[in-house]
Coordinates of N, CA, C and O in Angstrom, one line a residue:
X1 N -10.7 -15.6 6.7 CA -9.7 -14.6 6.9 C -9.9 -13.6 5.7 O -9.8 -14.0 4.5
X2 N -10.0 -12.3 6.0 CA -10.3 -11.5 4.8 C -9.0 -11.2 4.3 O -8.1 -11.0 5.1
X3 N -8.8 -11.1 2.8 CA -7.7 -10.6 2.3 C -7.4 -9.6 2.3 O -8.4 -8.8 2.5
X4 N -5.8 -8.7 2.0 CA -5.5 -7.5 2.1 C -5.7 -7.2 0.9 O -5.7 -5.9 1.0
X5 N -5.8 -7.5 -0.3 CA -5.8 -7.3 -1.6 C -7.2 -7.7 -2.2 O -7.5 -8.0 -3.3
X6 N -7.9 -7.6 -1.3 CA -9.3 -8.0 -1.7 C -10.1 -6.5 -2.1 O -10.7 -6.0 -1.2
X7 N -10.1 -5.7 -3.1 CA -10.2 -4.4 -3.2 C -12.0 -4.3 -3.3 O -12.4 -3.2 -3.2
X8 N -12.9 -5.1 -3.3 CA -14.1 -5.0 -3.7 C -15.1 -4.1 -3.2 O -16.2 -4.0 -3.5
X9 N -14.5 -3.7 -2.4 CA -15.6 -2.4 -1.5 C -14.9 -1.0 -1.2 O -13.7 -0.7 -1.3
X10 N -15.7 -0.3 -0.8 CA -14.7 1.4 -0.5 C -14.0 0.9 0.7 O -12.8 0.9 0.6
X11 N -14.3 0.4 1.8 CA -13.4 0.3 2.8 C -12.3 0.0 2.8 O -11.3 0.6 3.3
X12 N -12.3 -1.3 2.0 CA -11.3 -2.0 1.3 C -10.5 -1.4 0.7 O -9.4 -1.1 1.1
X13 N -10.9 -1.1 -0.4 CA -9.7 0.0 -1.0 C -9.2 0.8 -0.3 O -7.9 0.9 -0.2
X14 N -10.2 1.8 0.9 CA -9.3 3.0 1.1 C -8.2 2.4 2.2 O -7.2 3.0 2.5
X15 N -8.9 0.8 2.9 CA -7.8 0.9 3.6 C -6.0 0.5 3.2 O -5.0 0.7 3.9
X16 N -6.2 -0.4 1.6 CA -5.4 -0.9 0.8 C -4.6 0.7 0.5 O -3.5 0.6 1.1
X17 N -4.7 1.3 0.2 CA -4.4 2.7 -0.5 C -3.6 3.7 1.0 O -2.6 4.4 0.8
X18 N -4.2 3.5 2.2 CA -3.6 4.1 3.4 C -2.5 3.0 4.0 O -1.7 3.4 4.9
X19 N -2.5 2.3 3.8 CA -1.3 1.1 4.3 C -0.2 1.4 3.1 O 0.9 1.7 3.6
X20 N -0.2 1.5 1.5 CA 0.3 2.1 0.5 C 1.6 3.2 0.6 O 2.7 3.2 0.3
X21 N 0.5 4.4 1.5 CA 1.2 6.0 1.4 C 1.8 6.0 2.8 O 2.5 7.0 3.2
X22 N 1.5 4.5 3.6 CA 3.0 4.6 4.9 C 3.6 3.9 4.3 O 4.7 4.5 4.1
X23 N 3.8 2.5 3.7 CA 4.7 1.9 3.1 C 5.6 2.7 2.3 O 6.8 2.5 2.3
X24 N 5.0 4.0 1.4 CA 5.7 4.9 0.5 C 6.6 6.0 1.2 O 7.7 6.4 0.9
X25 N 5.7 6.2 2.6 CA 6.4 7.2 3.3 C 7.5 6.8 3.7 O 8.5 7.4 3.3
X26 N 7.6 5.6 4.6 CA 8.9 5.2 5.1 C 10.2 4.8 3.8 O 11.4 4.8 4.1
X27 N 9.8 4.5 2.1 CA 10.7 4.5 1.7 C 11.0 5.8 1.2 O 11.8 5.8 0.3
X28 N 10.5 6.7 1.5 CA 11.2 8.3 1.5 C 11.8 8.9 2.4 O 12.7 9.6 2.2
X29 N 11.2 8.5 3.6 CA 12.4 8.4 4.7 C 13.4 7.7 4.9 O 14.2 8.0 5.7
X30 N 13.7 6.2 3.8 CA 15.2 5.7 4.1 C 15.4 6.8 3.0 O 15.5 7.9 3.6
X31 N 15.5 6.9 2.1 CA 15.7 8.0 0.8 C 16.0 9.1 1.0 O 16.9 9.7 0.4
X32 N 15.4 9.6 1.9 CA 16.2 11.1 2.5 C 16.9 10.7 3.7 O 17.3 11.8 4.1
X33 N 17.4 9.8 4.6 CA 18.6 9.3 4.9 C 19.7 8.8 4.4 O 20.7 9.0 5.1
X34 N 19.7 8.1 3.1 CA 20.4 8.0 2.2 C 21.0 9.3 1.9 O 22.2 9.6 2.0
X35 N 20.1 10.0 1.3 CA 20.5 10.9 0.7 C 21.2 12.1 1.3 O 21.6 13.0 0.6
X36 N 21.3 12.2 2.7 CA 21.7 13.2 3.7 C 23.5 12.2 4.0 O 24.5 12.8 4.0
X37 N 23.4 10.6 4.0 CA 24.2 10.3 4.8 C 25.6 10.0 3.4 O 26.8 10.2 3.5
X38 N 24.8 9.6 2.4 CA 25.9 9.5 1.3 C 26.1 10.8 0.2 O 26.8 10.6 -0.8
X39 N 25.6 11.8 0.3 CA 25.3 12.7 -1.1 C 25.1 12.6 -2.5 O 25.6 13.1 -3.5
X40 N 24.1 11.8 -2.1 CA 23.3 11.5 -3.4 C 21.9 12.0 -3.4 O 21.0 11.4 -2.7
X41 N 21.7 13.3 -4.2 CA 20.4 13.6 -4.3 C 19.6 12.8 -5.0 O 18.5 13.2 -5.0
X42 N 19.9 11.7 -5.5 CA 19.0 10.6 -6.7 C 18.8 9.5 -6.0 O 18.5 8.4 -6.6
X43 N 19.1 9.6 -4.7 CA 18.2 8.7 -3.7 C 16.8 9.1 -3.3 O 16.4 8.4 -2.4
X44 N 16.1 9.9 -3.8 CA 15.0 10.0 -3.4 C 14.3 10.7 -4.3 O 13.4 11.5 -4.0
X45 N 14.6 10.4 -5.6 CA 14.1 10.3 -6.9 C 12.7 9.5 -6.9 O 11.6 9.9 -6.6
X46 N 13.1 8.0 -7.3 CA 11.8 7.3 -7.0 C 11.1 7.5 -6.0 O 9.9 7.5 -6.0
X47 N 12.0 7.5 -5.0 CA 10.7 6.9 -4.0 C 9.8 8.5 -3.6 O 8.7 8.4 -3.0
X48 N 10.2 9.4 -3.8 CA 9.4 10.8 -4.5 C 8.5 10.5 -4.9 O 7.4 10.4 -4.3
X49 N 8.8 10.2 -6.1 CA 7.3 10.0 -7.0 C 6.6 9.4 -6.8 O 5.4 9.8 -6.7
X50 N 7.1 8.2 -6.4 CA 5.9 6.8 -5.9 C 5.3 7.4 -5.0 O 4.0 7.4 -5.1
X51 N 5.6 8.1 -3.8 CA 5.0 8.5 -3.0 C 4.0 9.7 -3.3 O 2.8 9.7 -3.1
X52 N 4.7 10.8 -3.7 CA 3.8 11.6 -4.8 C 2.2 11.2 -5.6 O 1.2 11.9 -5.6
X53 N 2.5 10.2 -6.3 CA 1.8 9.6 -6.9 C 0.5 8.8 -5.7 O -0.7 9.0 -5.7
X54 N 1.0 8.3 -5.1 CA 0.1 7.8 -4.1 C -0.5 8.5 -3.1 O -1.5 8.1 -2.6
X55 N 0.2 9.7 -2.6 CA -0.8 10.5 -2.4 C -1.5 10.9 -2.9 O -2.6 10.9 -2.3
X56 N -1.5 11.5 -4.1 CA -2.9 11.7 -4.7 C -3.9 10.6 -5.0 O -5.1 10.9 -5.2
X57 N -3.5 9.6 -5.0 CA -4.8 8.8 -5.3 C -5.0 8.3 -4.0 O -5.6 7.3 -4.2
X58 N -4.6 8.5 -2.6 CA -5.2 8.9 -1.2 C -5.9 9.4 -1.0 O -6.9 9.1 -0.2
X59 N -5.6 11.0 -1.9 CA -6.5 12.2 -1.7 C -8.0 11.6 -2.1 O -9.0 11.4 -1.4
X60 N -7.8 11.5 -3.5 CA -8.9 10.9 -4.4 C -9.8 9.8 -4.0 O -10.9 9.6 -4.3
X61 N -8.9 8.8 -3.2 CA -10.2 7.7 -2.7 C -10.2 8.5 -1.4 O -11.3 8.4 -1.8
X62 N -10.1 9.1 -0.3 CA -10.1 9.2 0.2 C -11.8 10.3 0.2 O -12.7 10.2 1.1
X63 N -11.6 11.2 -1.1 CA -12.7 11.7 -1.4 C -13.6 11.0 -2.1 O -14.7 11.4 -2.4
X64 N -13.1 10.0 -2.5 CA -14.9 9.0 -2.7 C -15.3 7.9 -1.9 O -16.2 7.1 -2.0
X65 N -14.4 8.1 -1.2 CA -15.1 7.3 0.4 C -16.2 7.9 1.1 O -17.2 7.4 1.4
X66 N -15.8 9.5 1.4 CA -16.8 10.7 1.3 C -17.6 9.8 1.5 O -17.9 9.0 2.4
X67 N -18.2 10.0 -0.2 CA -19.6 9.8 -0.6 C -19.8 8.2 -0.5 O -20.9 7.8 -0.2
X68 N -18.9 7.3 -0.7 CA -19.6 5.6 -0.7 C -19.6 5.0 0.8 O -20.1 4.0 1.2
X69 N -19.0 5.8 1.5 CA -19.4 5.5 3.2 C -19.8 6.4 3.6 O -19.3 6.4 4.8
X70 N -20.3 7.3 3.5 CA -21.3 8.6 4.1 C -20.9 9.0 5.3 O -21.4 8.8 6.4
X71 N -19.8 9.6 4.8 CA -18.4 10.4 5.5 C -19.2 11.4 6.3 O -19.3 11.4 7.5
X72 N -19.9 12.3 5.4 CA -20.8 13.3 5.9 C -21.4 13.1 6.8 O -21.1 13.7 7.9
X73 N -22.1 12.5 6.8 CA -23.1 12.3 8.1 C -22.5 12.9 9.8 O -23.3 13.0 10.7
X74 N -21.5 13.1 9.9 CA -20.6 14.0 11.1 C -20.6 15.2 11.1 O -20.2 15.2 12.2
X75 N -20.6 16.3 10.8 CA -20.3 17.7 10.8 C -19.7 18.4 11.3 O -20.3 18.2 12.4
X76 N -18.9 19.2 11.6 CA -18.7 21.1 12.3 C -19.3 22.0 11.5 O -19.1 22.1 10.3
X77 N -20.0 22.8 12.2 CA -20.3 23.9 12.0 C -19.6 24.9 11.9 O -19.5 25.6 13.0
X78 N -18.8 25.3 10.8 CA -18.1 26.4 10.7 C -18.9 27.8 10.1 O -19.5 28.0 9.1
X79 N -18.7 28.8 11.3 CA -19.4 30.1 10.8 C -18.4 31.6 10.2 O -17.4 32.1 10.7
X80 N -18.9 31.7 9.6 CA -17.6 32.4 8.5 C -19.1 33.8 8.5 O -20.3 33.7 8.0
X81 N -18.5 34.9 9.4 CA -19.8 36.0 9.4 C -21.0 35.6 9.5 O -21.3 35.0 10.5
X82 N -22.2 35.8 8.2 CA -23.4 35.0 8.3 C -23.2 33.5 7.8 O -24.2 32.7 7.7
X83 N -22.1 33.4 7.4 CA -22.7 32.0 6.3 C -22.2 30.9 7.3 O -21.3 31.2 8.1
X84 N -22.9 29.3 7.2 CA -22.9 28.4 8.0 C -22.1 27.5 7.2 O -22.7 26.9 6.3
X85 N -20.8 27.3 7.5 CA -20.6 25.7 6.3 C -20.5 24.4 7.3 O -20.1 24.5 8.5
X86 N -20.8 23.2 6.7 CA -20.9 22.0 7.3 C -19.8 21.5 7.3 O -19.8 21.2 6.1
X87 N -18.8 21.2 7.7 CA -17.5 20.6 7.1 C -17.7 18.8 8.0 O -17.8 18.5 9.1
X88 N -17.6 17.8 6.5 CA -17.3 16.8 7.2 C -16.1 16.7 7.8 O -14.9 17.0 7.4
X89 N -16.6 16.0 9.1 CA -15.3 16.0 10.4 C -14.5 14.6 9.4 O -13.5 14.7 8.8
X90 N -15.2 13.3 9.4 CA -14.2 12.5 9.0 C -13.7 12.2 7.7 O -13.0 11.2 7.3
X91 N -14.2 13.2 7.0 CA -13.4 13.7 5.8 C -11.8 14.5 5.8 O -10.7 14.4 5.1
X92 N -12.2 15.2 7.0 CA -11.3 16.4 6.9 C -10.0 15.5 7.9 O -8.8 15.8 8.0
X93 N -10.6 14.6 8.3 CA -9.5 13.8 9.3 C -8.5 13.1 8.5 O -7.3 13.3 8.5
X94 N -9.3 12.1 7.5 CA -8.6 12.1 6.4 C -7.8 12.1 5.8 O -6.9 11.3 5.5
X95 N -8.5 13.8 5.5 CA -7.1 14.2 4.4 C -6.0 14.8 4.9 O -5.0 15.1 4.3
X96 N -6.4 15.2 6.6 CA -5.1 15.7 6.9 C -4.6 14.4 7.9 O -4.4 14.8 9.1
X97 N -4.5 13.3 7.8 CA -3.6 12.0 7.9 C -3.2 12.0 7.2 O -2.4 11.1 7.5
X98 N -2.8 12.2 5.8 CA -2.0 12.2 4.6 C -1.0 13.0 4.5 O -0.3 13.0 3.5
X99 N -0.7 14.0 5.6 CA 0.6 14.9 5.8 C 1.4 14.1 6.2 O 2.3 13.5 5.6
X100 N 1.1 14.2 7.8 CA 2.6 13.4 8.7 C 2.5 11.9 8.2 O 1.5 11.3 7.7
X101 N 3.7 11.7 8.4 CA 4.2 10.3 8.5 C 3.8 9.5 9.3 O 3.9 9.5 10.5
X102 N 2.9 8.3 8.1 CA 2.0 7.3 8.7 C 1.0 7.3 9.5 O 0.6 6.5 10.3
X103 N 0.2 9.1 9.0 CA -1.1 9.6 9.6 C -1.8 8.6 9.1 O -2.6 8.2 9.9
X104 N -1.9 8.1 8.1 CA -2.9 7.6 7.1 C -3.1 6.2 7.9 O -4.3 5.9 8.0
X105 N -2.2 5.4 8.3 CA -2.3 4.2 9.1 C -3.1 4.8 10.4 O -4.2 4.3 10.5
X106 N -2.9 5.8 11.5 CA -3.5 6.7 12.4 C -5.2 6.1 12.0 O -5.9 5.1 12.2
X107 N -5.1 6.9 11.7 CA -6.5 7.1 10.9 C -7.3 6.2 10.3 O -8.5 6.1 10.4
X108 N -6.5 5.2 9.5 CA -7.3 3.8 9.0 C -7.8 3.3 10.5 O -9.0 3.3 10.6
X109 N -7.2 2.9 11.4 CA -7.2 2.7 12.7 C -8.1 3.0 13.8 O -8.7 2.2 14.6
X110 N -8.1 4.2 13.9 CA -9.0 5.3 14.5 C -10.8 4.8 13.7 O -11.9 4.6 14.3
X111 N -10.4 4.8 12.2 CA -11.8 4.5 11.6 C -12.5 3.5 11.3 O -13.7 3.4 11.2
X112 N -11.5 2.6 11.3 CA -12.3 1.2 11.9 C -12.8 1.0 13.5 O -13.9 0.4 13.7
X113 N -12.0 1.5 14.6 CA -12.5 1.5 15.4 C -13.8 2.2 15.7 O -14.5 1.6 16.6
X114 N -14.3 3.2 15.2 CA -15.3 3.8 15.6 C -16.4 3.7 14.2 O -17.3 4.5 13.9
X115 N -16.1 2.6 13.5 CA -17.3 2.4 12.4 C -17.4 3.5 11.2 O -18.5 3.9 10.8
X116 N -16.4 3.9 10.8 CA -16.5 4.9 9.6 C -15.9 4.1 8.3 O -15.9 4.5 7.1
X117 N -15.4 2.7 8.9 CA -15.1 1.8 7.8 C -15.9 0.5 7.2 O -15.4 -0.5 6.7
X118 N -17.5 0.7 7.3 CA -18.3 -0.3 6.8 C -17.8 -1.9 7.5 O -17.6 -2.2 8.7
X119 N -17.8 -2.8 6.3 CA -17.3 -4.1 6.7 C -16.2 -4.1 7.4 O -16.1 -5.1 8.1
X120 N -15.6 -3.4 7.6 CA -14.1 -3.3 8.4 C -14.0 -2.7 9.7 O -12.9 -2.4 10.2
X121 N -15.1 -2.4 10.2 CA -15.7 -2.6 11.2 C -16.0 -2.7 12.4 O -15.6 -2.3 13.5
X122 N -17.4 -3.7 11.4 CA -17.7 -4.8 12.2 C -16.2 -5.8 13.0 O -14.9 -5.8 12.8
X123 N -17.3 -6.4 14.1 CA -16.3 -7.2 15.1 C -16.2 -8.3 14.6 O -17.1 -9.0 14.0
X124 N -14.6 -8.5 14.9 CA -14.3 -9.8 13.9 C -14.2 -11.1 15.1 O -13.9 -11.0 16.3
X125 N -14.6 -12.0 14.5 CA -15.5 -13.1 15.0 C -14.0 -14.0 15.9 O -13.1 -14.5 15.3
X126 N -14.1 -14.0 17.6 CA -12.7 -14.6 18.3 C -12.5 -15.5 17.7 O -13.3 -16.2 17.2
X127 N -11.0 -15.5 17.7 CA -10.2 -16.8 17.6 C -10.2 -18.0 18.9 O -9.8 -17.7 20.1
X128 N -10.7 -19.4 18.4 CA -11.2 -20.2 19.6 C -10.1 -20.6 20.3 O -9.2 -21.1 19.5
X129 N -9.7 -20.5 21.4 CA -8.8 -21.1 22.8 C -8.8 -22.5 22.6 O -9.9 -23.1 22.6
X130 N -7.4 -23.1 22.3 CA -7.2 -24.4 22.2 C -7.4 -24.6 23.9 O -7.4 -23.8 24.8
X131 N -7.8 -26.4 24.0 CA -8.5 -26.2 24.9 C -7.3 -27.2 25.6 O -7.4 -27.5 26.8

Protein backbone atom coordinates (compact mmCIF):
# COMPACT_ATOMS: atom_id res chain seq x y z
CA UNK A 1 0.00 0.00 0.00
CA UNK A 2 1.60 3.23 -0.99
CA UNK A 3 1.81 5.92 1.53
CA UNK A 4 0.23 9.44 1.35
CA UNK A 5 3.16 11.06 3.00
CA UNK A 6 5.57 9.19 1.02
CA UNK A 7 6.96 12.56 -0.67
CA UNK A 8 9.97 10.81 -2.71
CA UNK A 9 8.97 11.48 -6.23
CA UNK A 10 7.32 14.57 -8.27
CA UNK A 11 4.12 12.73 -8.46
CA UNK A 12 4.14 12.26 -5.08
CA UNK A 13 4.56 15.49 -3.87
CA UNK A 14 2.42 17.18 -6.33
CA UNK A 15 -0.15 14.93 -5.48
CA UNK A 16 0.53 15.46 -1.48
CA UNK A 17 0.55 19.37 -2.11
CA UNK A 18 -3.04 19.24 -4.34
CA UNK A 19 -5.00 17.16 -1.65
CA UNK A 20 -3.27 20.14 0.82
CA UNK A 21 -4.83 23.39 -1.14
CA UNK A 22 -8.56 21.46 -1.06
CA UNK A 23 -8.05 20.57 2.52
CA UNK A 24 -7.04 24.56 2.91
CA UNK A 25 -9.81 25.50 0.66
CA UNK A 26 -12.57 24.04 2.49
CA UNK A 27 -11.19 25.50 5.75
CA UNK A 28 -11.67 28.94 4.13
CA UNK A 29 -14.94 28.08 3.31
CA UNK A 30 -16.04 27.10 6.93
CA UNK A 31 -14.03 30.62 7.67
CA UNK A 32 -16.01 32.68 5.45
CA UNK A 33 -19.20 30.99 6.83
CA UNK A 34 -18.24 31.72 10.08
CA UNK A 35 -17.36 34.82 9.32
CA UNK A 36 -20.64 35.85 7.35
CA UNK A 37 -22.87 33.98 10.06
CA UNK A 38 -21.26 35.36 13.36
CA UNK A 39 -19.33 38.81 12.51
CA UNK A 40 -16.16 38.02 12.99
CA UNK A 41 -13.81 39.17 10.39
CA UNK A 42 -10.80 37.11 12.30
CA UNK A 43 -12.42 33.93 11.30
CA UNK A 44 -10.59 33.77 8.27
CA UNK A 45 -7.41 35.18 9.29
CA UNK A 46 -5.57 31.89 9.44
CA UNK A 47 -7.17 29.90 7.40
CA UNK A 48 -6.24 32.83 4.63
CA UNK A 49 -2.90 32.49 5.06
CA UNK A 50 -2.49 28.87 5.27
CA UNK A 51 -4.23 28.72 2.24
CA UNK A 52 -2.37 31.60 0.69
CA UNK A 53 0.65 30.09 1.59
CA UNK A 54 -0.20 26.78 0.00
CA UNK A 55 -1.12 28.01 -3.02
CA UNK A 56 1.88 29.23 -3.84
CA UNK A 57 3.82 26.30 -3.29
CA UNK A 58 0.98 24.55 -5.70
CA UNK A 59 1.97 27.05 -8.09
CA UNK A 60 5.60 26.23 -7.62
CA UNK A 61 5.48 22.37 -7.53
CA UNK A 62 3.07 22.49 -9.81
CA UNK A 63 5.81 24.29 -12.11
CA UNK A 64 8.42 21.79 -11.43
CA UNK A 65 6.39 18.98 -12.15
CA UNK A 66 6.57 20.83 -15.66
CA UNK A 67 9.85 19.82 -16.07
CA UNK A 68 10.25 16.42 -13.71
CA UNK A 69 7.27 14.69 -15.53
CA UNK A 70 7.55 16.25 -18.89
CA UNK A 71 4.44 18.31 -18.66
CA UNK A 72 5.44 19.57 -22.06
CA UNK A 73 5.37 17.00 -24.18
CA UNK A 74 1.35 18.14 -24.96
CA UNK A 75 1.04 21.40 -26.64
CA UNK A 76 -1.49 24.21 -28.16
CA UNK A 77 -0.44 26.11 -30.68
CA UNK A 78 -1.14 29.52 -29.89
CA UNK A 79 -0.70 32.08 -32.77
CA UNK A 80 -0.30 35.57 -31.66
CA UNK A 81 0.11 37.43 -35.57
CA UNK A 82 3.32 35.77 -36.82
CA UNK A 83 4.74 34.35 -33.74
CA UNK A 84 3.88 30.62 -32.77
CA UNK A 85 3.87 29.90 -28.92
CA UNK A 86 3.64 26.28 -27.62
CA UNK A 87 1.66 26.37 -24.44
CA UNK A 88 1.88 23.24 -22.31
CA UNK A 89 -1.76 21.97 -22.17
CA UNK A 90 -1.17 20.08 -18.85
CA UNK A 91 0.63 22.69 -17.31
CA UNK A 92 -1.83 25.21 -17.92
CA UNK A 93 -4.51 22.71 -16.52
CA UNK A 94 -2.78 22.82 -13.56
CA UNK A 95 -2.44 25.99 -12.73
CA UNK A 96 -5.74 26.95 -13.48
CA UNK A 97 -7.18 23.98 -10.94
CA UNK A 98 -5.73 26.11 -8.28
CA UNK A 99 -8.55 28.80 -8.68
CA UNK A 100 -11.93 27.08 -7.99
CA UNK A 101 -12.51 25.10 -5.14
CA UNK A 102 -10.98 21.77 -5.04
CA UNK A 103 -9.88 22.14 -8.85
CA UNK A 104 -6.67 20.92 -7.69
CA UNK A 105 -8.20 17.42 -6.44
CA UNK A 106 -10.16 17.71 -10.24
CA UNK A 107 -7.07 17.55 -11.72
CA UNK A 108 -4.89 15.32 -9.46
CA UNK A 109 -7.62 12.84 -10.72
CA UNK A 110 -8.02 13.63 -14.29
CA UNK A 111 -3.99 13.23 -14.21
CA UNK A 112 -3.54 10.12 -12.95
CA UNK A 113 -6.05 8.83 -14.96
CA UNK A 114 -4.62 9.65 -18.20
CA UNK A 115 -0.73 9.08 -17.12
CA UNK A 116 0.61 12.61 -16.56
CA UNK A 117 1.31 11.28 -12.98
CA UNK A 118 4.35 8.77 -13.45
CA UNK A 119 4.15 6.08 -10.66
CA UNK A 120 0.68 7.11 -9.85
CA UNK A 121 -0.43 6.02 -12.72
CA UNK A 122 0.32 3.04 -13.37
CA UNK A 123 -2.58 0.33 -12.56
CA UNK A 124 -2.74 -0.60 -9.30
CA UNK A 125 -2.45 -4.23 -8.79
CA UNK A 126 -6.68 -5.83 -7.82
CA UNK A 127 -7.61 -6.43 -4.59
CA UNK A 128 -8.08 -10.49 -4.37
CA UNK A 129 -12.01 -11.76 -3.96
CA UNK A 130 -12.26 -13.62 -0.77
CA UNK A 131 -13.31 -16.70 -2.08
Amino acid sequence: MMSFFDLTTPAKRFRFIAVAEAITWAWLIVGMILKRVNDDPEAIALPGAVHGAVFIVFVLVSLVSHFQLKWNAVTWDLRLGGLRIAVPVVTLLALVSSIPPFGSLVFEWWAKRNGHLAELSATEPAAEVAA
